[in-house]
């Protein structure tokens, strides 16, 4: 048997889904869908509650038994009420409230990490939740050590961002910082090169040695990168394109450059 979700719990889910201030004040966020909830259950994040509809209980009894075995409380909710809780067009019938767990810069630059030839992705005011979520997913796929977000970036705990990560949010260290430039300077002090994507750069991304420790820095979708960032970057890099296209989506650009680094690291040879 499953307890019924209370009115207060429903309001908590709705508020956490729709208001960043509520998520920050209570230190929680909402995850929807089977894959993302599975990733949360199998991670070391603390789960406050999980709510499901009757049809989900019938289809996924084994998974729900696994959740119960971990001591996580599961609640039942009607289809009508679930539609009010969901932020997706085609709800899968499962939703969870998770405790936030932000990382800090010191976790990304531990001695053992620095010895392992780290790669980071740093975002300056990337505002679209879908882009931020896709970049987090790319970081996970490429085994990057972390994603650094400046003030003004989309909230990584926004439901759209969370969905776009496809569960990678639970595998990647995410650091949100107030002073982006100062944070990048601290990375440089640790011997990490700053390679900043800029459509006006002269150097192609594949002409760099990406086998060394580096942070790929990407800027705002429309404004690009700031002058301050240009000044502290070790290299400005671009993706060469046809004359008919002046830029790529920021998440696509991140994937292209990061997976050139993966290629170089696998063969231990920069492209020249």
Coordinates of C-alpha atoms in Angstrom, one line a residue:
X1 CA 0.0 0.0 0.0
X2 CA 1.1 3.6 -0.7
X3 CA 0.3 6.7 1.4
X4 CA -1.7 9.4 -0.4
X5 CA 0.2 12.6 -1.2
X6 CA -0.9 15.4 1.1
X7 CA -2.0 18.9 -0.1
X8 CA 1.1 20.4 1.6
X9 CA 3.4 17.9 -0.3
X10 CA 1.6 18.8 -3.6
X11 CA 2.2 22.5 -2.9
X12 CA 5.8 21.8 -2.1
X13 CA 6.4 20.0 -5.4
X14 CA 4.6 22.8 -7.4
X15 CA 6.5 25.6 -5.6
X16 CA 9.9 23.8 -6.1
X17 CA 9.1 23.3 -9.8
X18 CA 8.1 26.9 -10.5
X19 CA 10.2 29.1 -8.2
X20 CA 14.0 29.3 -8.0
X21 CA 13.7 31.2 -4.7
X22 CA 11.8 28.4 -3.2
X23 CA 14.3 25.8 -4.4
X24 CA 17.1 27.8 -2.9
X25 CA 15.4 28.6 0.4
X26 CA 14.5 24.9 1.0
X27 CA 17.5 23.3 -0.7
X28 CA 15.4 21.0 -2.9
X29 CA 14.6 20.4 -6.5
X30 CA 12.1 18.3 -8.5
X31 CA 12.9 15.4 -10.9
X32 CA 10.4 13.8 -13.3
X33 CA 10.5 10.7 -15.4
X34 CA 11.6 7.1 -15.0
X35 CA 15.2 7.5 -16.2
X36 CA 16.0 10.7 -14.1
X37 CA 14.4 9.3 -11.0
X38 CA 16.3 6.0 -11.4
X39 CA 19.6 7.9 -11.7
X40 CA 18.6 9.8 -8.5
X41 CA 17.8 6.6 -6.6
X42 CA 21.1 5.1 -7.6
X43 CA 23.1 8.2 -6.6
X44 CA 24.1 9.4 -3.2
X45 CA 21.6 12.3 -3.3
X46 CA 19.0 12.3 -0.6
X47 CA 15.5 11.8 -1.8
X48 CA 12.8 13.5 0.2
X49 CA 9.8 11.8 -1.4
X50 CA 8.6 10.1 -4.6
X51 CA 5.1 10.3 -5.9
X52 CA 3.5 7.9 -8.5
X53 CA 0.2 7.3 -10.3
X54 CA -1.7 4.0 -10.2
X55 CA -0.7 3.0 -13.7
X56 CA 3.0 3.5 -12.9
X57 CA 2.6 1.2 -9.8
X58 CA 1.2 -1.5 -12.0
X59 CA 4.0 -1.2 -14.7
X60 CA 7.0 -0.7 -12.5
X61 CA 6.3 -2.8 -9.3
X62 CA 9.9 -4.2 -9.2
X63 CA 11.5 -0.7 -9.4
X64 CA 9.2 0.6 -6.7
X65 CA 10.1 -2.4 -4.5
X66 CA 13.8 -1.5 -5.0
X67 CA 13.1 2.1 -3.9
X68 CA 11.2 0.9 -0.8
X69 CA 14.2 -1.3 0.1
X70 CA 16.3 1.9 0.3
X71 CA 14.0 3.4 2.9
X72 CA 12.5 6.0 0.5
X73 CA 8.9 6.8 1.0
X74 CA 6.6 6.5 -2.0
X75 CA 3.3 8.3 -2.2
X76 CA 0.3 7.7 -4.5
X77 CA -1.4 10.6 -6.4
X78 CA -4.3 10.7 -8.8
X79 CA -3.8 11.2 -12.5
X80 CA -5.6 14.6 -12.3
X81 CA -3.4 15.8 -9.5
X82 CA -0.3 14.5 -11.2
X83 CA -1.0 16.5 -14.2
X84 CA -1.0 19.6 -12.0
X85 CA 2.3 18.6 -10.5
X86 CA 4.0 17.8 -13.8
X87 CA 5.9 20.3 -15.9
X88 CA 6.1 18.0 -19.0
X89 CA 3.6 17.6 -21.9
X90 CA 3.6 13.8 -21.6
X91 CA 4.1 12.8 -17.9
X92 CA 5.5 9.4 -17.2
X93 CA 3.7 9.1 -13.8
X94 CA 6.7 9.4 -11.4
X95 CA 8.1 12.5 -9.7
X96 CA 10.6 13.0 -6.9
X97 CA 11.7 15.8 -4.6
X98 CA 15.5 15.7 -4.1
X99 CA 17.8 17.5 -1.7
X100 CA 20.2 19.8 -3.5
X101 CA 23.9 19.2 -3.1
X102 CA 26.0 21.9 -4.6
X103 CA 29.8 21.4 -5.0
X104 CA 32.4 24.0 -4.4
X105 CA 35.6 24.9 -6.3
X106 CA 37.9 23.2 -3.7
X107 CA 36.2 19.8 -4.7
X108 CA 37.2 20.3 -8.3
X109 CA 40.9 21.1 -7.7
X110 CA 41.8 18.5 -5.1
X111 CA 45.4 17.2 -5.6
X112 CA 44.3 13.8 -6.8
X113 CA 42.1 15.4 -9.4
X114 CA 44.8 17.7 -10.6
X115 CA 47.2 14.8 -11.0
X116 CA 44.6 13.1 -13.3
X117 CA 44.8 15.6 -16.1
X118 CA 41.4 17.2 -15.5
X119 CA 39.0 18.9 -18.0
X120 CA 36.3 21.4 -17.0
X121 CA 33.5 23.3 -18.7
X122 CA 32.8 26.8 -17.5
X123 CA 29.8 28.8 -18.6
X124 CA 29.5 32.6 -18.6
X125 CA 25.8 33.7 -18.5
X126 CA 24.5 30.8 -20.6
X127 CA 20.8 31.5 -19.9
X128 CA 18.9 28.7 -21.7
X129 CA 18.0 25.8 -19.3
X130 CA 18.1 23.3 -22.2
X131 CA 21.6 24.4 -23.2
X132 CA 22.9 24.2 -19.6
X133 CA 21.4 20.8 -19.2
X134 CA 22.8 19.5 -22.4
X135 CA 26.2 20.8 -21.5
X136 CA 26.0 19.0 -18.2
X137 CA 25.1 15.8 -20.0
X138 CA 28.1 16.3 -22.4
X139 CA 30.4 16.8 -19.4
X140 CA 29.2 13.5 -18.0
X141 CA 29.6 11.7 -21.3
X142 CA 33.2 13.0 -21.7
X143 CA 34.1 12.4 -18.0
X144 CA 34.8 16.0 -17.3
X145 CA 35.6 16.8 -13.7
X146 CA 33.0 19.5 -13.3
X147 CA 30.8 22.3 -14.7
X148 CA 31.3 25.9 -13.4
X149 CA 28.4 28.3 -13.8
X150 CA 28.6 32.0 -13.5
X151 CA 25.9 34.2 -12.0
X152 CA 23.3 34.7 -14.7
X153 CA 23.4 31.2 -16.0
X154 CA 20.2 29.1 -16.0
X155 CA 19.5 27.4 -12.8
X156 CA 20.8 23.8 -13.0
X157 CA 17.9 22.8 -10.8
X158 CA 15.2 24.3 -13.1
X159 CA 13.0 21.4 -14.2
X160 CA 13.8 22.0 -17.8
X161 CA 17.6 21.9 -17.1
X162 CA 17.2 18.8 -15.0
X163 CA 15.3 17.0 -17.8
X164 CA 17.9 18.1 -20.4
X165 CA 20.6 16.5 -18.3
X166 CA 18.9 13.1 -18.7
X167 CA 20.2 12.1 -15.2
X168 CA 23.7 13.4 -15.7
X169 CA 23.1 16.0 -13.0
X170 CA 23.6 13.2 -10.5
X171 CA 27.1 12.3 -11.9
X172 CA 28.7 15.6 -12.5
X173 CA 30.0 18.1 -9.9
X174 CA 28.3 21.5 -10.5
X175 CA 29.8 24.7 -9.0
X176 CA 27.8 27.9 -9.0
X177 CA 29.9 31.0 -8.4
X178 CA 29.3 34.7 -7.7
X179 CA 32.7 35.8 -9.1
X180 CA 33.3 34.0 -12.3
X181 CA 36.5 35.7 -13.3
X182 CA 38.1 35.3 -9.9
X183 CA 37.1 31.6 -10.0
X184 CA 38.8 31.1 -13.4
X185 CA 41.9 32.9 -12.2
X186 CA 42.1 30.4 -9.3
X187 CA 41.9 27.6 -11.9
X188 CA 44.8 29.2 -13.8
X189 CA 46.8 29.3 -10.5
X190 CA 46.4 25.5 -10.4
X191 CA 48.0 25.1 -13.8
X192 CA 44.7 24.8 -15.7
X193 CA 44.6 26.5 -19.1
X194 CA 41.6 28.6 -20.1
X195 CA 40.5 27.9 -23.7
X196 CA 37.6 30.2 -24.5
X197 CA 35.3 29.8 -27.5
X198 CA 34.9 33.0 -29.5
X199 CA 33.6 33.2 -33.1
X200 CA 36.2 36.0 -33.8
X201 CA 39.2 33.8 -32.7
X202 CA 42.0 33.0 -35.1
X203 CA 42.9 29.6 -33.8
X204 CA 40.9 26.5 -34.6
X205 CA 40.0 24.3 -31.6
X206 CA 41.7 21.2 -33.1
X207 CA 45.0 23.0 -33.3
X208 CA 45.3 23.0 -29.5
X209 CA 46.8 20.5 -27.2
X210 CA 43.8 19.2 -25.4
X211 CA 45.6 16.5 -23.6
X212 CA 46.7 18.9 -20.9
X213 CA 44.5 20.2 -18.0
X214 CA 42.2 22.8 -19.3
X215 CA 38.8 24.5 -18.9
X216 CA 36.6 25.1 -21.9
X217 CA 34.9 28.4 -21.4
X218 CA 31.7 29.3 -23.3
X219 CA 29.7 32.5 -23.2
X220 CA 26.2 33.9 -23.5
X221 CA 24.1 32.7 -26.4
X222 CA 23.7 36.2 -27.9
X223 CA 26.4 38.4 -26.3
X224 CA 29.2 36.0 -26.4
X225 CA 32.1 36.4 -23.9
X226 CA 33.0 39.4 -21.8
X227 CA 36.1 41.6 -22.2
X228 CA 37.3 40.5 -18.8
X229 CA 37.2 36.9 -19.9
X230 CA 39.1 37.6 -23.1
X231 CA 41.9 39.2 -21.0
X232 CA 42.4 36.2 -18.8
X233 CA 42.0 33.5 -21.4
X234 CA 45.1 31.5 -22.5
X235 CA 43.7 30.9 -25.9
X236 CA 40.6 32.1 -27.9
X237 CA 39.4 29.3 -30.1
X238 CA 36.8 28.8 -32.8
X239 CA 35.1 26.0 -34.7
X240 CA 35.6 26.7 -38.4
X241 CA 32.4 26.8 -40.4
X242 CA 31.1 27.5 -43.8
X243 CA 30.5 31.1 -44.9
X244 CA 26.7 30.5 -44.6
X245 CA 26.9 30.0 -40.8
X246 CA 28.3 32.4 -38.3
X247 CA 27.9 30.3 -35.1
X248 CA 26.7 27.1 -33.5
X249 CA 24.3 26.5 -30.6
X250 CA 26.4 26.8 -27.4
X251 CA 25.6 23.2 -26.3
X252 CA 26.6 21.9 -29.8
X253 CA 29.8 23.9 -29.7
X254 CA 30.7 22.5 -26.3
X255 CA 30.2 18.9 -27.5
X256 CA 32.3 19.4 -30.6
X257 CA 35.3 20.8 -28.7
X258 CA 35.0 18.5 -25.6
X259 CA 34.9 15.4 -27.8
X260 CA 38.0 16.5 -29.7
X261 CA 39.7 16.5 -26.3
X262 CA 38.3 13.0 -25.7
X263 CA 39.8 11.9 -29.0
X264 CA 43.2 13.4 -28.3
X265 CA 43.3 11.9 -24.8
X266 CA 42.5 8.4 -26.0
X267 CA 45.4 8.4 -28.5
X268 CA 47.5 10.7 -26.2
X269 CA 48.4 12.9 -29.2
X270 CA 47.2 16.5 -29.9
X271 CA 46.1 17.1 -33.5
X272 CA 48.7 19.2 -35.4

